[in-house]
Amino acid sequence: MLIDSHAHLDDPRFDVDRDDVLQRAWDAGVRKILTIGNGSGPDQMGCGIPIAEAHEWIYTSVGVHPHDASQVEERHYCLIEKLSENLRVIAVGETGLDYFYDNSPRDVQREVFRQQLRLAKKLGLPVIVHTRDADEDTERILREEAPPLGVIHCFTSSARLADFALGIGFSISFSGIVTFPKSQPLAEIARRIPLDRILVETDCPYLAPVPHRGKRNEPVYVADTARFVAALRDISVDELAG
């Protein structure tokens, strides 16, 4: 059974053919999708709920992306709590730190990240972590806040961060980036992550894997990433999927 552990099915690029996109994924053996509840900002973090409610094999999360951290008001933390009452909501996020784009001030990103980690702990939900060019602060905040469960999504960080994440009980999720020719160091990390801690994702509509690179990504392509990671480890896709 294939699972796309991170998708953005609410993205406007799917508006013209969302049903067809989901049908292609189902036909290819994708049986679970987690569509991320960030939307275009904190007020839209419930964007995945209607999609998840319409499809029993799709789930969603709620949270604030680090790009949008500067827009957060106290009411948005209350909104996370309220939306998480919906049974289709199974995680908080994605949240984290992005020091590559710095769309929000770094101190604001750190505080909003902390608050969402605390909410995840309070709600008993896993957290979906985004980190880019911010390994040191990501590790420090995760160590200090100690969320009970989570995943580093679209992993492109160091072996050190991977080892730290595994040590606190997190999983590691690989996107199509792992299939890119220049991602050999990332492939080496994917080769050694314990099978029960490795996830694959599309992060669609972004980051389509080889051989679809440059196209709009969609959940059906998670199969390509799964095949690539399975080949790295010299196992079958079925073994990878568990």
Short mmCIF file of C-alpha atoms in Angstrom, two decimals:
data_model
loop_
_atom_site.label_atom_id
_atom_site.label_comp_id
_atom_site.label_asym_id
_atom_site.label_seq_id
_atom_site.Cartn_x
_atom_site.Cartn_y
_atom_site.Cartn_z
CA MET A 1 0.00 0.00 0.00
CA LEU A 2 1.48 3.33 -1.06
CA ILE A 3 1.01 6.43 1.09
CA ASP A 4 1.68 9.99 -0.01
CA SER A 5 2.62 11.41 3.37
CA HIS A 6 2.63 15.06 2.28
CA ALA A 7 0.57 16.71 -0.45
CA HIS A 8 -1.08 20.09 -1.03
CA LEU A 9 -4.30 19.02 -2.71
CA ASP A 10 -5.94 22.39 -2.02
CA ASP A 11 -3.47 24.10 -4.36
CA PRO A 12 -5.24 26.04 -7.15
CA ARG A 13 -3.21 24.13 -9.73
CA PHE A 14 -5.45 21.15 -8.99
CA ASP A 15 -8.72 23.04 -9.36
CA VAL A 16 -9.24 22.00 -12.98
CA ASP A 17 -8.77 18.25 -12.49
CA ARG A 18 -8.58 17.37 -8.78
CA ASP A 19 -10.91 14.38 -9.12
CA ASP A 20 -8.85 13.01 -12.01
CA VAL A 21 -5.65 13.52 -9.99
CA LEU A 22 -7.06 11.48 -7.14
CA GLN A 23 -8.33 8.77 -9.46
CA ARG A 24 -4.88 8.39 -11.03
CA ALA A 25 -3.35 8.02 -7.59
CA TRP A 26 -5.89 5.39 -6.55
CA ASP A 27 -5.43 3.46 -9.78
CA ALA A 28 -1.66 3.39 -9.14
CA GLY A 29 -2.11 1.86 -5.69
CA VAL A 30 -1.93 4.97 -3.51
CA ARG A 31 -4.27 4.21 -0.61
CA LYS A 32 -3.62 7.07 1.81
CA ILE A 33 -2.82 10.74 1.30
CA LEU A 34 -2.14 13.41 3.90
CA THR A 35 -3.07 16.79 2.46
CA ILE A 36 -1.47 19.61 4.40
CA GLY A 37 -3.58 22.31 6.03
CA ASN A 38 -1.57 25.48 5.51
CA GLY A 39 -3.48 27.04 2.65
CA SER A 40 -2.42 30.53 1.63
CA GLY A 41 -2.03 31.67 5.23
CA PRO A 42 -3.17 31.14 8.82
CA ASP A 43 -6.81 31.94 8.11
CA GLN A 44 -6.94 29.13 5.52
CA MET A 45 -5.40 26.34 7.59
CA GLY A 46 -8.64 24.36 7.42
CA CYS A 47 -8.33 24.10 3.64
CA GLY A 48 -7.74 20.36 3.65
CA ILE A 49 -10.77 19.42 5.73
CA PRO A 50 -13.37 19.52 2.92
CA ILE A 51 -11.13 17.37 0.73
CA ALA A 52 -10.53 14.85 3.51
CA GLU A 53 -14.21 14.74 4.42
CA ALA A 54 -15.09 13.94 0.81
CA HIS A 55 -12.63 11.03 0.53
CA GLU A 56 -12.28 8.46 3.30
CA TRP A 57 -8.71 7.61 2.23
CA ILE A 58 -7.49 11.21 2.59
CA TYR A 59 -6.54 12.90 5.85
CA THR A 60 -5.37 16.40 6.68
CA SER A 61 -3.39 18.51 9.12
CA VAL A 62 -3.71 22.07 10.46
CA GLY A 63 -0.93 24.53 11.09
CA VAL A 64 1.05 27.57 10.04
CA HIS A 65 3.93 27.36 7.57
CA PRO A 66 7.09 29.27 8.56
CA HIS A 67 6.63 31.52 5.53
CA ASP A 68 3.43 32.81 7.15
CA ALA A 69 4.66 33.06 10.74
CA SER A 70 4.56 36.87 10.74
CA GLN A 71 0.80 36.76 10.09
CA VAL A 72 0.02 34.75 13.22
CA GLU A 73 -2.21 36.17 15.94
CA GLU A 74 -3.25 34.49 19.18
CA ARG A 75 -6.57 33.52 17.62
CA HIS A 76 -4.77 31.28 15.13
CA TYR A 77 -3.54 29.01 17.91
CA CYS A 78 -7.14 28.75 19.09
CA LEU A 79 -8.12 27.92 15.51
CA ILE A 80 -5.63 25.04 15.41
CA GLU A 81 -7.23 23.62 18.55
CA LYS A 82 -10.73 24.05 17.18
CA LEU A 83 -10.00 22.53 13.77
CA SER A 84 -8.14 19.62 15.33
CA GLU A 85 -11.43 18.44 16.83
CA ASN A 86 -12.34 17.22 13.35
CA LEU A 87 -11.58 13.51 13.08
CA ARG A 88 -10.03 13.98 9.64
CA VAL A 89 -7.27 16.10 11.21
CA ILE A 90 -4.42 13.82 12.28
CA ALA A 91 -1.41 16.14 12.65
CA VAL A 92 -0.22 19.69 13.32
CA GLY A 93 1.73 21.36 10.52
CA GLU A 94 3.52 21.83 8.50
CA THR A 95 5.41 24.13 10.80
CA GLY A 96 9.08 24.80 11.31
CA LEU A 97 11.88 27.07 10.16
CA ASP A 98 12.84 28.31 6.71
CA TYR A 99 16.05 30.34 6.70
CA PHE A 100 16.44 30.03 2.93
CA TYR A 101 13.56 32.31 1.97
CA ASP A 102 13.20 34.15 5.30
CA ASN A 103 9.68 35.24 4.39
CA SER A 104 9.09 35.85 8.10
CA PRO A 105 11.66 37.14 10.62
CA ARG A 106 13.63 34.29 12.14
CA ASP A 107 12.73 35.12 15.73
CA VAL A 108 9.04 35.08 14.79
CA GLN A 109 9.46 31.76 12.99
CA ARG A 110 11.07 30.26 16.07
CA GLU A 111 8.30 31.42 18.41
CA VAL A 112 5.49 30.25 16.12
CA PHE A 113 7.26 26.90 15.71
CA ARG A 114 7.53 26.51 19.48
CA GLN A 115 3.89 27.36 20.03
CA GLN A 116 2.75 24.78 17.49
CA LEU A 117 4.99 22.11 19.00
CA ARG A 118 3.39 22.83 22.36
CA LEU A 119 -0.07 22.63 20.82
CA ALA A 120 0.77 19.31 19.18
CA LYS A 121 1.86 17.95 22.55
CA LYS A 122 -1.30 19.26 24.23
CA LEU A 123 -3.53 17.79 21.51
CA GLY A 124 -1.69 14.48 21.36
CA LEU A 125 -1.00 14.88 17.65
CA PRO A 126 2.19 14.30 15.64
CA VAL A 127 3.89 17.34 14.17
CA ILE A 128 4.99 17.82 10.56
CA VAL A 129 8.28 19.74 10.50
CA HIS A 130 9.59 21.88 7.65
CA THR A 131 13.24 22.85 7.95
CA ARG A 132 15.45 24.52 5.37
CA ASP A 133 18.91 25.90 6.07
CA ALA A 134 17.97 25.85 9.76
CA ASP A 135 19.25 22.53 11.10
CA GLU A 136 20.85 23.90 14.27
CA ASP A 137 17.81 25.84 15.45
CA THR A 138 15.44 23.08 14.40
CA GLU A 139 17.36 20.55 16.47
CA ARG A 140 17.60 22.88 19.46
CA ILE A 141 13.89 23.71 19.50
CA LEU A 142 12.82 20.11 19.03
CA ARG A 143 15.14 19.08 21.86
CA GLU A 144 13.74 21.74 24.17
CA GLU A 145 10.05 21.26 23.33
CA ALA A 146 10.17 17.45 23.05
CA PRO A 147 7.09 16.75 20.94
CA PRO A 148 5.97 13.13 21.35
CA LEU A 149 5.84 12.18 17.67
CA GLY A 150 6.53 13.71 14.29
CA VAL A 151 8.15 13.70 10.88
CA ILE A 152 10.77 15.81 9.15
CA HIS A 153 9.09 16.26 5.79
CA CYS A 154 10.82 16.71 2.43
CA PHE A 155 14.09 15.86 4.11
CA THR A 156 17.13 17.59 2.59
CA SER A 157 19.15 18.15 5.74
CA SER A 158 22.28 16.62 7.22
CA ALA A 159 22.91 13.11 8.47
CA ARG A 160 23.29 14.67 11.92
CA LEU A 161 19.73 16.03 11.87
CA ALA A 162 18.45 12.70 10.57
CA ASP A 163 20.15 10.87 13.44
CA PHE A 164 18.81 13.38 15.96
CA ALA A 165 15.26 13.09 14.58
CA LEU A 166 15.39 9.31 14.73
CA GLY A 167 16.71 9.52 18.27
CA ILE A 168 13.65 11.44 19.46
CA GLY A 169 11.27 9.03 17.75
CA PHE A 170 10.60 10.99 14.57
CA SER A 171 10.25 9.61 11.05
CA ILE A 172 12.00 10.95 7.95
CA SER A 173 10.07 11.64 4.75
CA PHE A 174 11.71 11.83 1.32
CA SER A 175 10.26 13.73 -1.62
CA GLY A 176 11.14 13.60 -5.30
CA ILE A 177 14.33 15.52 -4.50
CA VAL A 178 15.97 12.23 -3.52
CA THR A 179 15.68 11.10 -7.16
CA PHE A 180 17.55 14.12 -8.55
CA PRO A 181 21.04 13.37 -9.95
CA LYS A 182 22.76 15.84 -7.60
CA SER A 183 21.14 14.38 -4.48
CA GLN A 184 23.62 11.57 -3.86
CA PRO A 185 24.30 12.58 -0.22
CA LEU A 186 20.56 12.55 0.41
CA ALA A 187 20.26 9.15 -1.23
CA GLU A 188 22.93 7.83 1.15
CA ILE A 189 20.82 8.96 4.11
CA ALA A 190 17.71 7.36 2.59
CA ARG A 191 19.64 4.12 2.23
CA ARG A 192 20.22 3.78 5.97
CA ILE A 193 17.03 5.08 7.63
CA PRO A 194 15.26 2.22 9.47
CA LEU A 195 12.39 0.88 7.40
CA ASP A 196 9.83 1.58 10.09
CA ARG A 197 10.85 5.26 10.15
CA ILE A 198 10.99 6.06 6.44
CA LEU A 199 8.17 7.78 4.56
CA VAL A 200 7.80 9.00 1.00
CA GLU A 201 5.87 12.01 -0.20
CA THR A 202 5.24 14.16 -3.23
CA ASP A 203 4.91 17.64 -1.65
CA CYS A 204 2.77 18.15 -4.74
CA PRO A 205 2.28 20.21 -6.79
CA TYR A 206 5.99 20.88 -6.23
CA LEU A 207 9.15 18.78 -6.72
CA ALA A 208 8.08 16.12 -9.19
CA PRO A 209 10.52 13.19 -9.14
CA VAL A 210 12.59 11.94 -12.04
CA PRO A 211 11.34 11.17 -14.73
CA HIS A 212 8.59 13.78 -14.29
CA ARG A 213 10.82 16.62 -13.14
CA GLY A 214 9.55 20.00 -14.33
CA LYS A 215 5.94 18.87 -14.51
CA ARG A 216 3.20 19.59 -12.00
CA ASN A 217 3.66 16.98 -9.30
CA GLU A 218 0.72 14.87 -8.11
CA PRO A 219 0.19 11.93 -5.72
CA VAL A 220 0.50 9.24 -8.40
CA TYR A 221 4.20 10.13 -8.69
CA VAL A 222 4.87 9.01 -5.12
CA ALA A 223 5.25 5.58 -6.71
CA ASP A 224 8.34 6.81 -8.58
CA THR A 225 9.97 8.04 -5.39
CA ALA A 226 9.07 4.80 -3.62
CA ARG A 227 10.64 2.75 -6.43
CA PHE A 228 13.79 4.85 -6.29
CA VAL A 229 14.18 4.51 -2.52
CA ALA A 230 13.42 0.79 -2.67
CA ALA A 231 16.09 0.34 -5.34
CA LEU A 232 18.60 2.23 -3.18
CA ARG A 233 18.01 -0.31 -0.45
CA ASP A 234 17.83 -3.33 -2.79
CA ILE A 235 14.32 -4.21 -1.63
CA SER A 236 10.90 -4.29 -3.28
CA VAL A 237 8.39 -1.46 -3.11
CA ASP A 238 6.13 -3.79 -1.14
CA GLU A 239 8.87 -4.28 1.45
CA LEU A 240 9.41 -0.52 1.64
CA ALA A 241 5.68 0.09 2.06
CA GLY A 242 5.54 -2.48 4.82
#
